Short mmCIF file of C-alpha atoms in Angstrom, two decimals:
data_model
loop_
_atom_site.label_atom_id
_atom_site.label_comp_id
_atom_site.label_asym_id
_atom_site.label_seq_id
_atom_site.Cartn_x
_atom_site.Cartn_y
_atom_site.Cartn_z
CA MET A 1 -0.56 -17.52 37.83
CA ASN A 2 2.38 -19.78 37.05
CA ARG A 3 4.94 -18.45 39.56
CA ARG A 4 7.92 -19.56 37.49
CA HIS A 5 6.97 -18.31 34.03
CA TRP A 6 9.49 -15.58 33.22
CA ALA A 7 9.37 -15.36 29.45
CA GLY A 8 11.88 -12.90 28.13
CA VAL A 9 13.99 -12.46 31.30
CA ALA A 10 16.63 -9.84 30.60
CA ALA A 11 19.88 -9.18 32.40
CA LEU A 12 19.42 -6.81 35.30
CA ALA A 13 19.56 -3.16 34.37
CA VAL A 14 21.93 -2.44 37.24
CA ALA A 15 25.28 -2.25 35.44
CA THR A 16 24.80 -5.53 33.60
CA LEU A 17 26.90 -5.55 30.41
CA THR A 18 26.16 -7.47 27.25
CA ILE A 19 28.61 -10.31 26.63
CA ALA A 20 31.01 -9.41 23.90
CA GLY A 21 29.90 -10.96 20.66
CA CYS A 22 26.55 -12.32 21.88
CA THR A 23 23.18 -11.55 20.39
CA SER A 24 21.05 -10.83 23.44
CA GLY A 25 19.76 -14.35 23.77
CA GLY A 26 19.09 -14.77 20.04
CA ALA A 27 20.39 -17.54 17.88
CA THR A 28 23.55 -17.00 15.87
CA GLY A 29 21.96 -18.14 12.60
CA ALA A 30 18.49 -18.06 11.19
CA GLU A 31 16.02 -19.79 13.49
CA GLU A 32 13.08 -21.80 12.20
CA GLU A 33 9.61 -20.99 13.50
CA PRO A 34 9.08 -23.51 16.34
CA GLY A 35 5.31 -23.93 15.80
CA GLU A 36 2.98 -24.92 18.63
CA PRO A 37 4.43 -26.34 21.87
CA VAL A 38 4.70 -30.13 21.99
CA ALA A 39 4.55 -32.16 25.16
CA GLY A 40 7.11 -34.84 25.92
CA GLY A 41 10.80 -35.51 25.45
CA THR A 42 14.04 -35.51 27.44
CA LEU A 43 16.25 -32.43 27.58
CA THR A 44 19.95 -33.19 27.99
CA TRP A 45 21.89 -30.33 29.63
CA GLY A 46 25.69 -30.45 30.06
CA VAL A 47 27.18 -29.05 33.30
CA SER A 48 30.72 -28.91 34.64
CA ALA A 49 29.96 -29.57 38.31
CA GLU A 50 27.60 -31.61 40.43
CA PRO A 51 26.44 -30.96 44.04
CA SER A 52 29.14 -31.51 46.64
CA ALA A 53 28.92 -31.44 50.46
CA GLY A 54 25.31 -31.80 51.57
CA GLY A 55 24.24 -33.13 48.18
CA LEU A 56 20.80 -31.84 47.25
CA ASP A 57 19.56 -31.40 50.82
CA PRO A 58 17.86 -27.97 50.62
CA MET A 59 18.50 -27.31 54.31
CA VAL A 60 22.24 -28.03 54.10
CA ALA A 61 23.58 -27.67 50.58
CA SER A 62 25.09 -24.33 49.62
CA ALA A 63 27.07 -25.16 46.47
CA ILE A 64 25.77 -23.43 43.33
CA ALA A 65 25.46 -26.79 41.55
CA ALA A 66 22.99 -27.89 44.23
CA GLU A 67 21.10 -24.60 44.40
CA VAL A 68 20.42 -24.66 40.65
CA ILE A 69 18.83 -28.12 40.90
CA ASP A 70 16.92 -27.33 44.10
CA SER A 71 15.49 -24.12 42.65
CA ILE A 72 13.74 -26.26 39.99
CA ALA A 73 12.48 -28.81 42.53
CA TYR A 74 11.44 -26.53 45.39
CA ASP A 75 9.58 -23.23 45.75
CA THR A 76 9.95 -20.20 47.97
CA LEU A 77 7.28 -18.04 49.61
CA LEU A 78 7.86 -15.22 47.16
CA THR A 79 9.88 -14.69 44.03
CA ARG A 80 11.14 -11.81 41.85
CA ASP A 81 10.42 -10.64 38.35
CA ASP A 82 12.82 -9.46 35.64
CA ASP A 83 13.52 -6.19 37.46
CA GLY A 84 13.96 -7.69 40.90
CA ASP A 85 10.47 -6.72 42.08
CA VAL A 86 8.84 -9.10 44.53
CA GLU A 87 5.98 -11.32 43.28
CA PRO A 88 3.81 -14.11 44.73
CA ALA A 89 4.92 -17.75 44.75
CA LEU A 90 3.70 -20.13 47.48
CA ALA A 91 2.46 -17.02 49.28
CA THR A 92 -0.20 -14.97 47.49
CA GLU A 93 -0.29 -11.94 49.81
CA TRP A 94 2.00 -10.48 52.45
CA GLU A 95 1.84 -7.53 54.80
CA GLN A 96 3.81 -5.93 57.60
CA PRO A 97 1.30 -4.83 60.28
CA ASP A 98 4.16 -3.39 62.35
CA GLU A 99 7.97 -3.19 62.20
CA LEU A 100 8.40 -6.49 64.04
CA THR A 101 5.77 -8.64 62.23
CA TRP A 102 5.24 -10.14 58.77
CA VAL A 103 2.09 -12.05 57.82
CA PHE A 104 1.83 -14.27 54.70
CA GLN A 105 -1.28 -15.73 53.10
CA LEU A 106 -0.50 -19.07 51.41
CA ARG A 107 -1.86 -20.85 48.38
CA ASP A 108 -4.45 -23.52 49.24
CA ASP A 109 -4.14 -25.55 46.01
CA VAL A 110 -0.57 -26.85 46.30
CA THR A 111 0.70 -30.39 46.95
CA PHE A 112 4.19 -31.76 47.28
CA ALA A 113 5.50 -34.22 44.70
CA ASP A 114 4.50 -37.15 46.94
CA GLY A 115 0.89 -35.95 46.93
CA THR A 116 0.79 -34.56 50.50
CA PRO A 117 -0.91 -31.16 50.78
CA PHE A 118 1.12 -27.99 51.44
CA ASP A 119 0.02 -25.86 54.40
CA ALA A 120 1.25 -23.40 57.02
CA GLY A 121 2.83 -26.17 59.08
CA ASP A 122 5.32 -26.89 56.31
CA VAL A 123 6.40 -23.23 56.24
CA VAL A 124 6.86 -23.16 59.99
CA TYR A 125 8.86 -26.40 59.89
CA SER A 126 11.05 -25.14 57.03
CA PHE A 127 11.97 -21.87 58.73
CA GLU A 128 12.45 -23.38 62.18
CA THR A 129 14.75 -26.05 60.70
CA ARG A 130 16.83 -23.42 58.94
CA ALA A 131 17.00 -21.18 62.00
CA ASP A 132 18.30 -24.16 63.97
CA GLY A 133 21.62 -24.25 62.12
CA GLY A 134 20.58 -24.83 58.52
CA SER A 135 22.22 -23.09 55.59
CA ASN A 136 21.39 -19.39 55.35
CA ALA A 137 20.49 -19.30 59.08
CA THR A 138 22.29 -15.94 59.22
CA TYR A 139 19.34 -14.37 57.40
CA LEU A 140 17.13 -15.26 60.34
CA SER A 141 19.23 -13.79 63.16
CA SER A 142 16.44 -11.32 64.08
CA MET A 143 13.55 -13.81 63.83
CA GLU A 144 12.06 -14.56 67.27
CA SER A 145 9.44 -17.03 66.10
CA VAL A 146 7.26 -18.21 63.23
CA GLU A 147 3.78 -19.61 63.76
CA ALA A 148 0.83 -20.94 61.82
CA THR A 149 -1.98 -18.48 62.45
CA GLY A 150 -4.33 -20.42 60.13
CA ASP A 151 -4.22 -23.45 57.87
CA HIS A 152 -2.79 -21.21 55.13
CA GLU A 153 -1.50 -18.20 57.07
CA VAL A 154 1.95 -17.79 58.64
CA THR A 155 3.11 -14.99 60.96
CA PHE A 156 6.78 -14.12 61.59
CA HIS A 157 7.85 -12.22 64.71
CA PHE A 158 11.17 -10.35 65.00
CA SER A 159 13.22 -9.00 67.89
CA GLN A 160 14.12 -5.91 65.84
CA PRO A 161 13.25 -4.51 62.38
CA ASP A 162 14.79 -6.62 59.62
CA GLY A 163 15.54 -4.77 56.40
CA THR A 164 16.64 -7.95 54.59
CA PHE A 165 13.79 -10.37 55.29
CA LEU A 166 11.64 -9.69 52.21
CA ASP A 167 14.75 -10.01 50.00
CA ALA A 168 15.59 -13.33 51.65
CA VAL A 169 12.17 -14.99 51.29
CA SER A 170 11.97 -13.92 47.63
CA ALA A 171 15.46 -15.11 46.65
CA ARG A 172 15.47 -18.23 44.47
CA GLN A 173 18.02 -20.21 46.46
CA THR A 174 17.57 -19.07 50.04
CA PHE A 175 14.48 -20.44 51.79
CA PHE A 176 13.09 -23.46 49.96
CA ILE A 177 9.91 -24.83 51.50
CA VAL A 178 10.04 -28.52 52.32
CA SER A 179 7.38 -30.98 53.40
CA GLU A 180 7.39 -31.57 57.14
CA GLU A 181 6.22 -35.12 56.49
CA ALA A 182 8.47 -36.09 53.58
CA TYR A 183 11.61 -34.23 54.64
CA GLY A 184 11.11 -34.87 58.35
CA ASN A 185 10.85 -38.64 57.83
CA ALA A 186 13.60 -38.95 55.19
CA THR A 187 17.04 -40.36 55.87
CA GLU A 188 20.09 -38.15 55.33
CA GLU A 189 20.90 -40.10 52.14
CA GLU A 190 17.38 -39.61 50.79
CA ARG A 191 17.50 -35.87 51.52
CA GLN A 192 20.81 -35.56 49.68
CA THR A 193 19.99 -37.63 46.58
CA ARG A 194 16.27 -37.11 45.91
CA THR A 195 13.83 -34.16 46.06
CA VAL A 196 10.23 -33.98 47.25
CA GLY A 197 9.29 -30.39 46.57
CA THR A 198 6.44 -28.41 45.01
CA GLY A 199 8.45 -27.46 41.88
CA ALA A 200 7.81 -28.53 38.27
CA PHE A 201 10.52 -31.25 38.17
CA GLN A 202 11.90 -33.57 40.81
CA VAL A 203 15.21 -35.45 41.11
CA THR A 204 14.55 -39.17 40.72
CA ASP A 205 18.05 -40.41 40.04
CA TRP A 206 21.59 -39.22 40.72
CA GLU A 207 24.42 -41.29 39.32
CA GLN A 208 27.34 -39.52 40.93
CA GLY A 209 30.02 -38.47 38.52
CA VAL A 210 27.69 -39.07 35.60
CA SER A 211 24.29 -37.35 35.66
CA ILE A 212 21.27 -36.11 37.62
CA THR A 213 17.82 -36.93 36.27
CA MET A 214 14.71 -34.83 36.99
CA GLU A 215 11.21 -36.02 36.03
CA LYS A 216 8.04 -33.97 35.55
CA ASN A 217 6.09 -33.46 38.78
CA GLU A 218 2.59 -34.78 38.02
CA ASP A 219 1.28 -32.89 41.08
CA TYR A 220 2.77 -29.54 40.08
CA TRP A 221 0.47 -26.65 41.08
CA GLY A 222 1.35 -24.41 38.08
CA ASP A 223 0.81 -25.01 34.36
CA GLU A 224 1.77 -28.57 33.44
CA PRO A 225 5.37 -28.64 32.09
CA TYR A 226 5.86 -29.79 28.52
CA LEU A 227 9.11 -31.70 29.12
CA ASP A 228 8.95 -35.21 30.55
CA GLU A 229 12.47 -35.29 31.83
CA ILE A 230 15.64 -33.20 32.23
CA VAL A 231 19.02 -34.91 32.45
CA PHE A 232 22.00 -32.87 33.67
CA GLU A 233 25.10 -34.65 32.36
CA LEU A 234 28.44 -34.03 34.03
CA TYR A 235 31.49 -32.84 32.04
CA PRO A 236 34.15 -31.73 34.58
CA ASP A 237 36.41 -30.60 31.71
CA GLU A 238 34.70 -27.67 30.00
CA ASN A 239 36.62 -28.32 26.78
CA THR A 240 35.02 -31.75 26.69
CA LEU A 241 31.67 -30.09 27.33
CA LEU A 242 32.27 -27.79 24.35
CA ALA A 243 32.97 -30.82 22.18
CA ALA A 244 29.67 -32.37 23.33
CA VAL A 245 27.90 -29.15 22.33
CA GLN A 246 29.55 -29.08 18.93
CA GLN A 247 28.74 -32.76 18.34
CA GLY A 248 25.10 -32.28 19.33
CA SER A 249 25.32 -34.65 22.34
CA VAL A 250 23.54 -32.11 24.51
CA GLN A 251 20.79 -29.60 23.69
CA ALA A 252 21.97 -27.08 26.32
CA ALA A 253 25.00 -26.41 28.49
CA SER A 254 26.45 -24.15 31.16
CA PHE A 255 30.01 -22.82 31.07
CA ILE A 256 32.07 -20.96 33.64
CA ASP A 257 34.49 -19.89 30.90
CA GLY A 258 32.80 -17.22 28.74
CA SER A 259 35.20 -17.76 25.86
CA LEU A 260 34.09 -21.40 25.55
CA ALA A 261 30.45 -20.27 25.65
CA GLN A 262 31.23 -17.92 22.75
CA GLN A 263 32.75 -20.85 20.81
CA ALA A 264 29.50 -22.73 21.43
CA GLU A 265 27.63 -19.76 20.06
CA ALA A 266 29.84 -19.80 16.96
CA SER A 267 28.79 -23.43 16.51
CA GLY A 268 25.16 -22.34 16.17
CA PHE A 269 23.93 -22.41 19.77
CA THR A 270 22.10 -19.48 21.37
CA LEU A 271 24.13 -17.64 24.01
CA GLY A 272 21.89 -16.28 26.75
CA ASP A 273 22.16 -12.93 28.46
CA ALA A 274 24.25 -13.10 31.62
CA ALA A 275 23.96 -11.07 34.84
CA PHE A 276 27.17 -10.45 36.77
CA ARG A 277 26.13 -11.89 40.12
CA GLN A 278 29.46 -13.38 41.25
CA ASN A 279 32.24 -11.22 42.61
CA LEU A 280 35.86 -12.28 42.09
CA ALA A 281 36.36 -11.38 45.72
CA ILE A 282 39.85 -10.96 47.21
CA TYR A 283 39.92 -11.11 51.02
CA ILE A 284 42.49 -9.19 53.04
CA ASN A 285 44.58 -10.18 56.04
CA PRO A 286 45.25 -6.80 57.67
CA GLU A 287 46.76 -8.21 60.87
CA SER A 288 50.36 -8.05 59.62
CA GLY A 289 52.37 -7.20 56.54
CA PRO A 290 51.97 -4.28 54.12
CA LEU A 291 48.15 -4.36 54.03
CA ALA A 292 47.83 -3.56 57.69
CA ASP A 293 48.33 0.08 56.56
CA VAL A 294 45.21 1.62 55.00
CA ASP A 295 47.34 3.76 52.69
CA VAL A 296 48.89 0.63 51.16
CA ARG A 297 45.44 -0.88 50.68
CA ARG A 298 44.23 2.33 49.03
CA ALA A 299 47.27 2.43 46.79
CA PHE A 300 46.61 -1.19 45.80
CA SER A 301 43.04 -0.27 44.84
CA LEU A 302 44.11 2.86 42.90
CA ALA A 303 46.70 0.90 40.90
CA LEU A 304 44.07 -1.41 39.43
CA ASP A 305 42.55 -0.63 36.04
CA ARG A 306 39.28 -2.57 36.46
CA GLY A 307 38.01 -1.61 32.99
CA ALA A 308 41.07 -3.23 31.43
CA LEU A 309 40.66 -6.31 33.64
CA VAL A 310 37.13 -6.66 32.33
CA GLU A 311 37.82 -6.03 28.67
CA THR A 312 41.22 -7.65 28.28
CA ALA A 313 41.72 -10.28 30.97
CA MET A 314 38.08 -11.42 30.87
CA LEU A 315 37.47 -10.67 27.16
CA GLY A 316 34.49 -8.51 28.06
CA ASN A 317 32.76 -11.37 29.92
CA ALA A 318 32.64 -9.46 33.21
CA GLY A 319 31.64 -6.13 34.76
CA VAL A 320 33.33 -3.51 36.89
CA SER A 321 32.10 -4.10 40.39
CA PHE A 322 32.54 -3.76 44.11
CA VAL A 323 30.46 -5.28 46.91
CA PRO A 324 27.70 -6.30 46.22
CA PRO A 325 28.34 -7.44 42.64
CA ALA A 326 27.28 -5.37 39.66
CA GLY A 327 24.37 -7.64 38.73
CA ASP A 328 22.75 -7.47 42.14
CA PRO A 329 19.63 -5.27 42.45
CA GLY A 330 21.21 -3.52 45.44
CA ALA A 331 24.60 -2.87 43.84
CA PRO A 332 26.05 0.66 44.01
CA ASP A 333 27.71 2.24 40.97
CA ALA A 334 31.36 1.28 41.39
CA ALA A 335 32.41 4.35 39.39
CA ASP A 336 31.26 6.56 42.26
CA LEU A 337 33.30 4.82 44.96
CA PRO A 338 36.49 6.24 46.51
CA TYR A 339 39.89 4.84 45.37
CA TYR A 340 38.21 3.03 42.48
CA THR A 341 39.31 5.10 39.48
CA ARG A 342 42.86 4.26 38.50
CA ASP A 343 45.49 6.82 39.53
CA VAL A 344 49.00 5.39 39.55
CA ASP A 345 50.63 8.67 40.66
CA GLU A 346 48.35 8.92 43.68
CA ALA A 347 49.02 5.24 44.45
CA LYS A 348 52.75 5.96 44.50
CA ARG A 349 52.24 9.01 46.72
CA LEU A 350 50.24 6.93 49.22
CA LEU A 351 52.96 4.27 49.31
CA GLU A 352 55.60 6.89 49.98
CA GLN A 353 53.38 8.35 52.72
CA ALA A 354 53.11 4.88 54.26
CA GLY A 355 56.90 4.46 54.12
CA GLN A 356 56.48 1.44 51.85
CA PRO A 357 57.33 2.59 48.28
CA ASN A 358 57.83 -0.98 47.04
CA PRO A 359 55.70 -3.40 49.08
CA GLU A 360 55.65 -7.10 48.33
CA ILE A 361 52.26 -8.79 48.64
CA THR A 362 51.26 -12.45 48.16
CA LEU A 363 47.92 -13.45 46.69
CA SER A 364 46.70 -17.05 47.00
CA TYR A 365 44.14 -18.15 44.40
CA MET A 366 42.51 -21.40 43.41
CA GLY A 367 44.89 -22.93 40.91
CA ASP A 368 42.85 -26.04 40.16
CA VAL A 369 39.39 -24.57 39.45
CA ALA A 370 37.88 -21.50 37.77
CA ALA A 371 40.73 -21.36 35.27
CA ALA A 372 38.94 -18.62 33.34
CA HIS A 373 39.66 -16.21 36.23
CA HIS A 374 43.44 -16.68 36.31
CA PRO A 375 44.21 -14.05 33.64
CA VAL A 376 42.68 -11.43 35.98
CA TYR A 377 45.29 -12.10 38.67
CA GLU A 378 48.11 -12.12 36.12
CA MET A 379 47.01 -8.76 34.68
CA MET A 380 46.64 -7.36 38.20
CA GLN A 381 50.26 -8.28 38.79
CA GLN A 382 51.28 -6.21 35.77
CA GLN A 383 49.13 -3.20 36.72
CA LEU A 384 50.32 -3.14 40.33
CA ALA A 385 53.98 -3.23 39.21
CA GLU A 386 53.51 0.13 37.55
CA ALA A 387 52.86 1.62 41.03
CA GLY A 388 55.83 -0.20 42.57
CA ILE A 389 53.82 -3.05 44.15
CA THR A 390 55.14 -6.58 43.70
CA LEU A 391 52.28 -9.07 43.62
CA ASN A 392 53.39 -12.69 44.14
CA LEU A 393 50.80 -15.14 42.81
CA LYS A 394 50.45 -18.40 44.71
CA ALA A 395 48.37 -20.99 42.85
CA THR A 396 46.81 -23.09 45.64
CA PRO A 397 44.53 -26.15 45.37
CA LEU A 398 40.99 -25.53 46.60
CA ALA A 399 41.47 -28.21 49.25
CA GLU A 400 44.27 -26.09 50.76
CA ILE A 401 42.47 -22.75 50.44
CA SER A 402 39.31 -23.87 52.27
CA PRO A 403 41.09 -24.55 55.62
CA ILE A 404 42.42 -20.99 55.60
CA PHE A 405 38.94 -19.86 56.53
CA THR A 406 38.05 -22.74 58.85
CA THR A 407 41.28 -22.89 60.88
CA GLY A 408 42.86 -19.53 60.15
CA GLU A 409 46.12 -21.21 59.19
CA SER A 410 48.32 -20.46 56.16
CA TRP A 411 46.89 -17.01 55.53
CA THR A 412 48.80 -15.03 52.97
CA ASP A 413 48.31 -11.27 52.52
CA LEU A 414 45.36 -11.87 50.13
CA VAL A 415 43.17 -14.85 49.33
CA ALA A 416 40.97 -14.92 46.23
CA ILE A 417 37.72 -16.89 46.35
CA PRO A 418 34.90 -16.18 43.88
CA GLY A 419 31.79 -15.34 45.86
CA SER A 420 28.28 -16.77 45.62
CA PRO A 421 25.19 -14.66 44.97
CA ARG A 422 23.46 -13.58 48.15
CA ALA A 423 19.81 -12.93 48.88
CA SER A 424 20.33 -9.36 50.04
CA ALA A 425 23.04 -6.75 49.50
CA VAL A 426 24.51 -6.41 53.02
CA PHE A 427 25.18 -10.14 53.25
CA TYR A 428 28.10 -9.88 50.80
CA LEU A 429 30.03 -8.01 53.50
CA GLU A 430 28.70 -9.77 56.58
CA PRO A 431 31.28 -12.64 56.43
CA VAL A 432 34.01 -10.01 56.20
CA LEU A 433 32.87 -7.72 59.01
CA LEU A 434 30.89 -9.62 61.63
CA GLU A 435 32.43 -11.58 64.50
CA GLY A 436 32.83 -15.19 63.46
CA GLY A 437 32.59 -14.36 59.77
CA VAL A 438 34.57 -16.85 57.69
CA TYR A 439 36.49 -14.08 55.89
CA ASN A 440 36.86 -11.78 58.90
CA HIS A 441 40.29 -10.66 60.05
CA TRP A 442 39.00 -7.23 61.07
CA ASP A 443 37.92 -7.91 64.68
CA GLY A 444 39.11 -5.07 66.86
CA ASN A 445 40.52 -3.17 63.86
CA PRO A 446 39.31 0.45 64.00
CA ASP A 447 39.47 0.70 60.18
CA ALA A 448 36.39 -1.54 60.01
CA ALA A 449 34.44 -0.05 62.93
CA LYS A 450 32.24 2.35 60.95
CA ALA A 451 31.53 -0.23 58.24
CA ARG A 452 30.46 -2.74 60.88
CA GLU A 453 28.11 -0.19 62.40
CA LEU A 454 26.58 0.65 59.01
CA LEU A 455 26.04 -3.05 58.28
CA GLN A 456 24.10 -3.49 61.52
CA GLN A 457 22.04 -0.40 60.78
CA ALA A 458 21.20 -1.66 57.29
CA LYS A 459 20.07 -5.02 58.59
CA ALA A 460 17.71 -3.22 60.99
CA ALA A 461 16.33 -0.78 58.41
CA THR A 462 12.58 -0.18 58.60
CA SER A 463 11.97 0.66 54.94
CA PRO A 464 13.42 -0.32 51.54
CA GLU A 465 14.48 3.28 50.97
CA GLU A 466 16.41 3.41 54.26
CA TYR A 467 17.99 0.05 53.51
CA ALA A 468 19.14 1.11 50.02
CA ASP A 469 20.68 4.30 51.40
CA LEU A 470 22.57 2.45 54.11
CA VAL A 471 23.86 -0.14 51.59
CA ASP A 472 25.32 2.71 49.54
CA GLN A 473 26.92 4.21 52.65
CA LEU A 474 28.32 0.80 53.57
CA ALA A 475 29.84 0.26 50.12
CA THR A 476 31.40 3.73 50.21
CA GLU A 477 32.94 3.13 53.63
CA ALA A 478 34.26 -0.29 52.66
CA ALA A 479 35.89 1.21 49.56
CA GLU A 480 37.22 4.17 51.58
CA GLN A 481 38.98 1.80 54.01
CA ALA A 482 39.75 -0.79 51.28
CA LEU A 483 38.33 -3.63 53.35
CA GLU A 484 38.07 -5.98 50.34
CA PHE A 485 39.29 -5.96 46.75
CA VAL A 486 37.03 -6.87 43.83
CA PRO A 487 38.73 -6.75 40.43
CA ALA A 488 35.49 -7.68 38.56
CA ALA A 489 32.16 -9.46 38.74
CA VAL A 490 31.31 -12.36 36.45
CA PRO A 491 28.22 -14.48 35.68
CA VAL A 492 27.73 -17.58 37.82
CA TYR A 493 27.83 -19.30 34.48
CA PHE A 494 27.06 -18.73 30.78
CA GLU A 495 24.18 -20.67 29.30
CA VAL A 496 23.90 -21.89 25.71
CA TRP A 497 21.18 -23.95 24.02
CA ASP A 498 20.19 -25.23 20.62
CA SER A 499 17.20 -23.06 19.83
CA SER A 500 16.30 -25.21 16.86
CA LYS A 501 15.46 -27.96 19.32
CA LEU A 502 14.77 -26.28 22.69
CA HIS A 503 12.04 -23.65 22.48
CA GLY A 504 10.77 -21.06 24.92
CA TYR A 505 13.94 -20.98 26.99
CA GLU A 506 15.61 -17.78 28.24
CA SER A 507 18.38 -17.29 30.77
CA ASP A 508 17.31 -15.55 33.96
CA ALA A 509 19.27 -13.16 36.13
CA PHE A 510 18.96 -15.42 39.19
CA TYR A 511 20.51 -18.55 37.60
CA SER A 512 17.40 -20.59 38.53
CA ARG A 513 16.58 -21.91 35.01
CA SER A 514 12.96 -21.09 35.78
CA ALA A 515 12.00 -21.02 32.09
CA LEU A 516 12.45 -24.81 31.94
CA ASP A 517 8.96 -25.01 33.45
CA THR A 518 7.47 -23.83 30.17
CA SER A 519 10.14 -24.85 27.63
CA TRP A 520 9.58 -27.60 25.08
CA LEU A 521 11.49 -29.75 22.59
CA SER A 522 10.92 -30.34 18.91
CA GLN A 523 9.94 -33.99 18.47
#
């Protein structure tokens, strides 16, 4: 089985909306029959961002630009199909003999890109390295130990049941498996600028500010890829990227701005289906000011018309959402949540009840990136005014917003930071609720006590059914207490490609570009 062949990946069925004007991954015009696949060629793909802090190091990097590259170069133990169901990857079988133990049987025909064989020791090394302060270590808080119980068998032991572990090891960007030999002996610079994984393509050159080049892995364990090379070219200005698309300088591109992706579609490119996996999260400082009162927070939520934000401010390129985002397999139906359906009269009543009929609230948002999201905040300002709430918008450079969460300084009433997709549903709220969480200003606040308890219960769930039920309860409680505001969920990015040149490609709901393993170019 080729673990990365996902022909025909559709957007998740969980509240994933079709992008306005797109054709469900089909080309705008008539498409010629591609014929039989042809080996060879270089695919040029335009992107608006390159990896930042941590570079490409799969144990450190957390930026989406890095995760997308690493998910092509590295594999995980398990993966997920179109519907979010777990499937084999580097592990062929898995079982839970008791609530505190997971056992995985590994493939015995895999080598890393440098030719060294993959075995249980590499899995143990990868998980122990992550647990010792690597990125996503929070997913392993209940793991007591991991051991090789055979050359190709690994056993995980937990201190308590962990309802999120199977989600984590099957997520595309969470637990990449590295070579103990290659990664362990590499310098920090080598780890950040090259890859030595088991995936179909490996990074061989990174010219910072210009491009990242990936070459076919001759030792790949799946079906041999058709493409020889993939070059991700950097276009920080998305309008310049659109011009490159229209001029034919690239065969594929990724846009944050859905309206620019639609212009690319109008130029003849295929616009892929998009899953709304990224919340436009707005984090609350309840320690002082109007939002310390739950009735003011509830009024704020009731005054928002999220449907209008999606259709008007985001031109239909978004979905109504709460936490987790609408495109996540564990997402609740936002329509069922308390204080989520607009009711301006009730919002006014709650403000009067709180003794704050005309509160003034300041929202800081990133003024120098994600420009496509700014209309959401401006429309929120108009909607809130109808309930008597004055929303002051403070455009703040990203460099000034980041320290808010590392030092706690310069907090305004609200801070907007688009979220990243998480491996499991409860982890969208963990940074908000748990002690030490980067977005947490709720320590000691009784309004968050029940939600915190539900989060811990969900993490310790003993069955998928129990976990799903607790996630729904957690979302309901978080909405009841208005612990976070989410005006909408958006795709991580929109993908377009020239289907007269690039064949066999489909967008996937996990933004991993997995179909590149089996895509090919007309010669």
